[in-house]
Short mmCIF file of C-alpha atoms and ligand atoms in Angstrom, two decimals:
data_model
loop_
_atom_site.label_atom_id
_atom_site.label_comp_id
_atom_site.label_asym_id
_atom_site.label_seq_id
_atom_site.Cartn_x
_atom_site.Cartn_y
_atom_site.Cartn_z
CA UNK P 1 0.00 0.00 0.00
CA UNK P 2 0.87 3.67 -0.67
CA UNK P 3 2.59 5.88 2.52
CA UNK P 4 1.79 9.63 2.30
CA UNK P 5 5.67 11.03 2.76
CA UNK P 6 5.37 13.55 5.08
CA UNK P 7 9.10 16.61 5.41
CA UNK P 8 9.64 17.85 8.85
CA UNK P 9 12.48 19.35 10.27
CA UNK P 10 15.04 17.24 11.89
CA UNK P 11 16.20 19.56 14.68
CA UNK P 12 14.91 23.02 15.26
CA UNK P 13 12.27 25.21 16.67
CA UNK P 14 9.35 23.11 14.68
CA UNK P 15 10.81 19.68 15.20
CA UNK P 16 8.87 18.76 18.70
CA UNK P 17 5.48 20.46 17.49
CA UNK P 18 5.55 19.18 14.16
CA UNK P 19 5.78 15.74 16.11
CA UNK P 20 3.29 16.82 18.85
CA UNK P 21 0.62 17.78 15.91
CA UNK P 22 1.21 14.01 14.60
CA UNK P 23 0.97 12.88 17.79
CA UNK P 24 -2.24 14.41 18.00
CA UNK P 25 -3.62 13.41 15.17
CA UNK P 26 -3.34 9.87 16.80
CA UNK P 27 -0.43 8.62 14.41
CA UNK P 28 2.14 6.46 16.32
CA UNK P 29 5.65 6.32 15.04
CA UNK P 30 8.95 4.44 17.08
CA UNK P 31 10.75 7.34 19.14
CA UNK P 32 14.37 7.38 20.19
CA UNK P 33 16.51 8.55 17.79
CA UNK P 34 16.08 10.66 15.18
CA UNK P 35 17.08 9.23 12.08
CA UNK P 36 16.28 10.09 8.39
CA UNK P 37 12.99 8.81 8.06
CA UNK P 38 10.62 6.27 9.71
CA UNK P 39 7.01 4.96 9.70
CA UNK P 40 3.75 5.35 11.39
CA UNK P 41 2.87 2.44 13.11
CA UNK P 42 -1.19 2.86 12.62
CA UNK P 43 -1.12 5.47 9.56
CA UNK P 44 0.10 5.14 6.14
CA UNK P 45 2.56 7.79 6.58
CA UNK P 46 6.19 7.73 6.40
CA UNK P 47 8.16 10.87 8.12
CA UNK P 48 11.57 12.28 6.52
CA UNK P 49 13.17 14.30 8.92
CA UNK P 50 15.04 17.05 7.04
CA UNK P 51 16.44 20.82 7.24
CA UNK P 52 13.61 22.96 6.68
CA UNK P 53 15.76 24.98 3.91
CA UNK P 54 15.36 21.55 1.57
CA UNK P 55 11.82 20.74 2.28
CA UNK P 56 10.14 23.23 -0.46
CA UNK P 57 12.73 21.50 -2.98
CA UNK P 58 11.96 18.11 -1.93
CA UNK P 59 8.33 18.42 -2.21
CA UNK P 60 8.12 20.34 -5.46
CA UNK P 61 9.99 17.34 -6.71
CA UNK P 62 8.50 14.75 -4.80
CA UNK P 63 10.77 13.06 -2.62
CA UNK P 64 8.42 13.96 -0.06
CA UNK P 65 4.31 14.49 -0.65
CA UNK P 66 3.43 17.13 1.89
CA UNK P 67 5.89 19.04 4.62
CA UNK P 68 5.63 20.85 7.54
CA UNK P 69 8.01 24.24 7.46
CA UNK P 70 7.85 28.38 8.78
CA UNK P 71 5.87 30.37 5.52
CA UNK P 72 9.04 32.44 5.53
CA UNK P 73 10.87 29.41 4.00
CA UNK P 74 8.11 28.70 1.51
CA UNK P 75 8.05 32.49 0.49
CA UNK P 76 12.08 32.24 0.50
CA UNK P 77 12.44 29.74 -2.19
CA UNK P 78 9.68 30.29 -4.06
CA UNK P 79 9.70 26.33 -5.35
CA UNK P 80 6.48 25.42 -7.25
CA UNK P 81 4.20 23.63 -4.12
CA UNK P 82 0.46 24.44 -2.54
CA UNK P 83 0.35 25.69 0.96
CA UNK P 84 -3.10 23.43 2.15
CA UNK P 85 -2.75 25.05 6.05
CA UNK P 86 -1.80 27.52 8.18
CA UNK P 87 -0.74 25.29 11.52
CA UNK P 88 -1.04 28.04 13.99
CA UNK P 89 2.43 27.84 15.81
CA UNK P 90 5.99 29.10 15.51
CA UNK P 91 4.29 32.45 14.62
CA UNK P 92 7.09 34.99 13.80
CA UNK P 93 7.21 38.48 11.54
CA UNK P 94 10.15 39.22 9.53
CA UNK P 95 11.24 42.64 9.39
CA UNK P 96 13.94 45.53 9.01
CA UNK P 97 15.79 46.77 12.05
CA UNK P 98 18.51 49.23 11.87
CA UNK P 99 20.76 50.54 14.97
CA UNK P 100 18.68 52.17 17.92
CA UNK P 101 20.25 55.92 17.07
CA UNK P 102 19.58 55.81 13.60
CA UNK P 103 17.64 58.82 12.27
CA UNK P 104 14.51 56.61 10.25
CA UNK P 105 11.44 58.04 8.98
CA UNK P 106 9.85 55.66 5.98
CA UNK P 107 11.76 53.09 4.23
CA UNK P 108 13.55 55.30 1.45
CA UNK P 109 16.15 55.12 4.79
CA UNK P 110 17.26 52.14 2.93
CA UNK P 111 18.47 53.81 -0.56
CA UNK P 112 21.64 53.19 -1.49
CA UNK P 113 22.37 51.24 1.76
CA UNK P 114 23.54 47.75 2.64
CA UNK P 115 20.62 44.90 4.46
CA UNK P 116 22.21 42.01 5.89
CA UNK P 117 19.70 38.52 5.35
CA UNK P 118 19.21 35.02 5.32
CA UNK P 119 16.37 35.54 3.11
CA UNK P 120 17.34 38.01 0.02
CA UNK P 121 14.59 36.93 -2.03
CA UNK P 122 11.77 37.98 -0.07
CA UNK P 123 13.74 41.34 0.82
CA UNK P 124 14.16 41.60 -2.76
CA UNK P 125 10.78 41.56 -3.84
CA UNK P 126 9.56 44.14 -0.39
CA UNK P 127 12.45 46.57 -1.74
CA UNK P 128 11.33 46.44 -5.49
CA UNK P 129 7.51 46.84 -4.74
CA UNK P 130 8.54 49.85 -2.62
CA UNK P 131 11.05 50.96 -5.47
CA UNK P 132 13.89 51.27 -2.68
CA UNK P 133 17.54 50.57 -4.58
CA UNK P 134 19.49 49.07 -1.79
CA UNK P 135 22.32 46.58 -1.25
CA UNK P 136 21.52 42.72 0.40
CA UNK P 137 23.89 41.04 1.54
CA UNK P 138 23.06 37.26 2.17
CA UNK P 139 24.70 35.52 4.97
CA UNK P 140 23.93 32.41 6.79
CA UNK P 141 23.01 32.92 10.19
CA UNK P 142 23.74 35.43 13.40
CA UNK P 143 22.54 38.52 11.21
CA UNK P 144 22.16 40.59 14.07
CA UNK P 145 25.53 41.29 14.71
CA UNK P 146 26.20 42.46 11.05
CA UNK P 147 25.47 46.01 11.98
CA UNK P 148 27.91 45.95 14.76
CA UNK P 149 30.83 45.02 12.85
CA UNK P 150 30.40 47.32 10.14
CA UNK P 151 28.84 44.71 7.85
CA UNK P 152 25.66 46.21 7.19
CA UNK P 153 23.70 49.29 7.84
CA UNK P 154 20.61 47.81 8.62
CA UNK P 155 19.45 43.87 9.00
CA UNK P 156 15.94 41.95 7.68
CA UNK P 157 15.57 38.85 10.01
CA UNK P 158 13.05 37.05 11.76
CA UNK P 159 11.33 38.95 14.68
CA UNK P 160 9.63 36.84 17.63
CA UNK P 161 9.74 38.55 21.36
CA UNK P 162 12.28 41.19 19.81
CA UNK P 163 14.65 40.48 22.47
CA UNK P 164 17.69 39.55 20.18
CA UNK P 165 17.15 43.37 18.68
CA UNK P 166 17.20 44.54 21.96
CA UNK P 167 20.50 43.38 23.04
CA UNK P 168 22.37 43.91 19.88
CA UNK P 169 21.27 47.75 19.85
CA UNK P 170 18.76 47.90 16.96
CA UNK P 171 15.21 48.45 16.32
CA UNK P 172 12.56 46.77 14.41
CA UNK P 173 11.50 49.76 11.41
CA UNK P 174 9.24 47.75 8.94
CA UNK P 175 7.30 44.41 9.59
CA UNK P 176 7.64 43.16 6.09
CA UNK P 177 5.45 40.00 6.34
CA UNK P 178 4.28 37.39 8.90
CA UNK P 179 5.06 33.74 9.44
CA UNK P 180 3.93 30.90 11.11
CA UNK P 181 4.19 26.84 10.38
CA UNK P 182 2.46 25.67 7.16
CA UNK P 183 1.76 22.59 5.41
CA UNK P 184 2.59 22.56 2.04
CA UNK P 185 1.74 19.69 -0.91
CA UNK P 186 3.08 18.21 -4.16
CA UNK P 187 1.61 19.79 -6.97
CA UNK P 188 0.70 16.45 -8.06
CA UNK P 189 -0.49 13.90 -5.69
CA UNK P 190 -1.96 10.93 -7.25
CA UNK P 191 -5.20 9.94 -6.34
CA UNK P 192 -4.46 7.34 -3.25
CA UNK P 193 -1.58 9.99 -1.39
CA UNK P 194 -4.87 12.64 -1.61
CA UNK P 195 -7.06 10.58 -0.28
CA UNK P 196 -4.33 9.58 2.44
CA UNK P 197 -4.42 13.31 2.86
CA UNK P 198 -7.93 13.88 3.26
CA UNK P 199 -7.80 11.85 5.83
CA UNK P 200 -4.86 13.93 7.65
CA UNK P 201 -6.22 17.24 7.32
CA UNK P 202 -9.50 16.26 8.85
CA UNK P 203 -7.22 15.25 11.78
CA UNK P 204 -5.32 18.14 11.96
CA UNK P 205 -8.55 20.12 11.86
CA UNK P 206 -10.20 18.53 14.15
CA UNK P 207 -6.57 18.82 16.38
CA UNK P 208 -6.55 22.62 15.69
CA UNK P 209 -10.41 23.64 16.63
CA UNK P 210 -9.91 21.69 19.94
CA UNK P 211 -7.07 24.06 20.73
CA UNK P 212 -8.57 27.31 19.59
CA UNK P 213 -11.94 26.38 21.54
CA UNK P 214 -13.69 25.35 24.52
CA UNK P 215 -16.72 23.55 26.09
CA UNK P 216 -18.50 25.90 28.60
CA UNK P 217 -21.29 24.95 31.44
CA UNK P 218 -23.12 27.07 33.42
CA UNK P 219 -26.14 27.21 35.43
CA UNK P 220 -28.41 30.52 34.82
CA UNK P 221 -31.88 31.92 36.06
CA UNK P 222 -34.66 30.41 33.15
CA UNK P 223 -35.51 34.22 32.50
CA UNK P 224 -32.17 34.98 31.21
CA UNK P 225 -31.70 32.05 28.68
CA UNK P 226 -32.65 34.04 25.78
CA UNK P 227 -29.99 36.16 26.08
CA UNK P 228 -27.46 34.16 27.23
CA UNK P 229 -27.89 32.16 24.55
CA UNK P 230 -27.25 35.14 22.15
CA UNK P 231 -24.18 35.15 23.49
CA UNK P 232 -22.98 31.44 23.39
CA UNK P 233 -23.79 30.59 19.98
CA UNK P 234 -22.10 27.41 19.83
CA UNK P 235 -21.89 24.67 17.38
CA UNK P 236 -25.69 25.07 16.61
CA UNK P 237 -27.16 26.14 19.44
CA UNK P 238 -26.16 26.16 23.33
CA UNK P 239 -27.53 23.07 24.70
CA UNK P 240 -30.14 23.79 27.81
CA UNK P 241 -30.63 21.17 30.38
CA UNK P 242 -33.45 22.25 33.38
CA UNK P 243 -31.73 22.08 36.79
CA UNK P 244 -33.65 20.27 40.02
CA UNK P 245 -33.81 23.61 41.54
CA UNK P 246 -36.70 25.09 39.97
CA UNK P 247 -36.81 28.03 37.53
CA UNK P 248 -32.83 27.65 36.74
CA UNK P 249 -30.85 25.63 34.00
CA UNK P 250 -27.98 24.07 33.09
CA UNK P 251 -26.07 25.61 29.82
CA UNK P 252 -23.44 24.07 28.02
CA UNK P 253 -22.23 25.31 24.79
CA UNK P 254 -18.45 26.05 22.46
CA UNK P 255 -16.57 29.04 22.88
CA UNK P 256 -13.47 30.08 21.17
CA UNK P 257 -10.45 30.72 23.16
CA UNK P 258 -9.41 34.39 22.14
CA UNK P 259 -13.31 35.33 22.98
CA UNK P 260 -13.24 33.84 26.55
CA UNK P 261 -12.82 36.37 29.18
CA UNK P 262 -14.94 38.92 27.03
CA UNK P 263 -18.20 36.25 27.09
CA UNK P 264 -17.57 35.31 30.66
CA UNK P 265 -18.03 39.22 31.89
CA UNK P 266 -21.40 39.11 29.98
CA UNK P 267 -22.35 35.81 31.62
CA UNK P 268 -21.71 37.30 35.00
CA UNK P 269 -23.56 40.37 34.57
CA UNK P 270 -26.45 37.99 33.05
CA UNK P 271 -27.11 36.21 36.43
CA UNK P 272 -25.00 32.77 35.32
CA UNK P 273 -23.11 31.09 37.97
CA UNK P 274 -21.37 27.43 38.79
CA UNK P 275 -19.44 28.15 35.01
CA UNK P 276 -16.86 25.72 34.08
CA UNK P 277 -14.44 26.03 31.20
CA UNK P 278 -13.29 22.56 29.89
CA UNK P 279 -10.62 21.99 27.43
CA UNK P 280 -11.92 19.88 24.13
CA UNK P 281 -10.09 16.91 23.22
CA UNK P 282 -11.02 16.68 19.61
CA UNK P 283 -13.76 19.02 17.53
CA UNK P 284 -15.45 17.42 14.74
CA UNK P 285 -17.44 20.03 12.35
O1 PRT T 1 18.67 23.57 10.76
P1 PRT T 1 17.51 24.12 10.02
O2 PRT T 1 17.89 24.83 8.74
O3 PRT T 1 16.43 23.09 9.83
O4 PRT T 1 16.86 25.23 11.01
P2 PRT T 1 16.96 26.82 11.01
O5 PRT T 1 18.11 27.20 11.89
O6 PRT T 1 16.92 27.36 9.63
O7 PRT T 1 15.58 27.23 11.65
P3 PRT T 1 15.08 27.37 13.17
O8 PRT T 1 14.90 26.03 13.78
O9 PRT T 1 15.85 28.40 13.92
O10 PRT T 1 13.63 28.02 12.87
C1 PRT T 1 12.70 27.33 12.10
C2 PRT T 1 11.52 28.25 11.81
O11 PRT T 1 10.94 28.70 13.03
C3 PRT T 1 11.85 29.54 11.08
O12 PRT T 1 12.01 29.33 9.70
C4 PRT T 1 10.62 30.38 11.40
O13 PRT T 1 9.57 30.05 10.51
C5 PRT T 1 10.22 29.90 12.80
N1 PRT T 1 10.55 30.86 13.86
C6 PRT T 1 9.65 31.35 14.77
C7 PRT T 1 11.74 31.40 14.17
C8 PRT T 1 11.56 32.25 15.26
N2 PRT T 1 10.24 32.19 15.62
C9 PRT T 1 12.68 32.98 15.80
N3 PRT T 1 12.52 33.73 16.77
N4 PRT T 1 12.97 31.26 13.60
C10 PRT T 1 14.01 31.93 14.10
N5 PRT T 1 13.94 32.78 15.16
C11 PRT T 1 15.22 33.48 15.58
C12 PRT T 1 15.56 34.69 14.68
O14 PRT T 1 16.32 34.27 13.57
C13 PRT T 1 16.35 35.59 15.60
O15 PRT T 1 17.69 35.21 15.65
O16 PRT T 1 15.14 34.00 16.87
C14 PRT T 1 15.71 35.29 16.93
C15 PRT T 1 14.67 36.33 17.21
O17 PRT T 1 13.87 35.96 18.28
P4 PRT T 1 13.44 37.04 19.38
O18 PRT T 1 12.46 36.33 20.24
O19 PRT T 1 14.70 37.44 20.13
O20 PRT T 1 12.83 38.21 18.64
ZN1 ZN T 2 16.98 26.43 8.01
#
């Protein structure tokens, strides 16, 4: 039988979640060491662990189906694959920073200076839609420190907490585009590895609305159902259970994460009490 070949990276800040997502999607694979690839136990998936640089390259060309790598990579090398999803972790921006004392006011700053990069080709493309004529230099790694040894005027480099501009004296200027970890596919699967990948994604998704929601109970006066219910939407619609005490209820319904604390203050100040918030193993839509 077919295995979907699935790129991750073999060491690196999306190595453990890109395994913890698996994980979660049930898939069982042999742990201990790392080594270049290995198979699910109860999936048909087989798992190349690779740099992230090569993954766009390997599945353009299909050494691997589908891969698991930061958007800034995919935008970086430009190779001819789909991105299918947005994973929701190892968000990052990537953006111009030049030394704290610098004079800046717009980007024309950056005419007829030097950029130090690990990733020319996007810069390339920010400074010719913003017609800026400027010099990039590409090197491999510790960017940071280019400005500090004369290298470089100004950097373009992956932003997270902004701590590593902090201590090397520079400031972030232009957020130039966002990143976080993607799945990307072979342009063309054949019909088994798609279906393989069907089955996946519906995985993943239900793995991802789990994590950006959660089940909610609460007991509330009968009178004020109506509204609270306007407020819990839920799947459908909240569920509403009467309570032994008379004239109250029990209500149980979804709520997404980033809306929590806001719905709770309107639950309060609609009379509900006794509310739980309960993490969701697995959401099926
Ligand atoms: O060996 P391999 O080539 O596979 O790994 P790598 O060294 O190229 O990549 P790795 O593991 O460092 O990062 C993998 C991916 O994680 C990146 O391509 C991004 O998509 C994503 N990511 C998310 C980050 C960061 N956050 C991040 N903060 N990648 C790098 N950084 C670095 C950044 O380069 C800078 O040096 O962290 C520093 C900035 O962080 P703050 O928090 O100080 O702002
Ligand atoms: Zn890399």
């Amino acid at each position: 039988m077919n295995k979907l070949k699935i790129a991750i990276q073999k060491s690196g800040r999306l190595s453990e979640k890109s395994l913890q997502l698996l994980k979660e999607c049930g898939i069982k694979f042999p742990n201990g060491e790392r080594k270049l690839k290995t198979e699910a136990e109860n999936f048909p998936l087989e798992i190349l662990f690779l740099r992230d640089d090569d993954i766009p390259q390997y599945v353009e060309q299909g050494v691997a189906d589908i891969g698991i790598l930061g958007e800034n990579e995919v935008l970086e090398k430009n190779k001819a694959v789909i991105t299918i999803k947005k994973l929701g972790f190892a968000k990052c921006r990537l953006s111009l920073a030049v030394p704290r004392e610098a004079d800046y006011h717009n980007a024309s700053y950056f005419n007829n200076k030097k950029v130090a990069t690990s990733y020319p080709q996007i810069l390339r493309d920010y400074f010719n839609s913003e017609n800026i004529n400027a010099e990039i230099e590409e090197i491999g790694g510790s960017v940071e420190i280019a400005p500090g040894i004369g290298l470089a005027d100004g950097i373009f480099d992956i932003v997270s907490t902004g701590s590593t501009l902090l201590m090397n004296g520079l400031k972030e200027v232009e957020l130039v585009t966002t990143s976080e970890a993607v799945l990307i596919c072979n342009k063309n699967l054949m019909t088994e590895k798609k279906e393989i990948l069907e089955k996946l994604l519906f995985r993943i998704k239900a793995v991802k609305n789990s994590s950006e929601n959660k089940y909610i109970l609460l007991n509330a006066p009968n009178t004020s159902i109506n509204e609270i219910s306007r407020v819990l939407p839920g799947m459908k619609s909240p569920t509403i259970l009467p309570l032994a005490e008379k004239g109250w209820s029990s209500i149980h319904s979804v709520i997404k994460e980033d809306q929590f604390w806001e719905i709770i203050d309107q639950l309060k100040e609609l009379g509900a009490e006794g509310i739980l918030i309960v993490p969701i193993e697995k959401m099926i839509l």
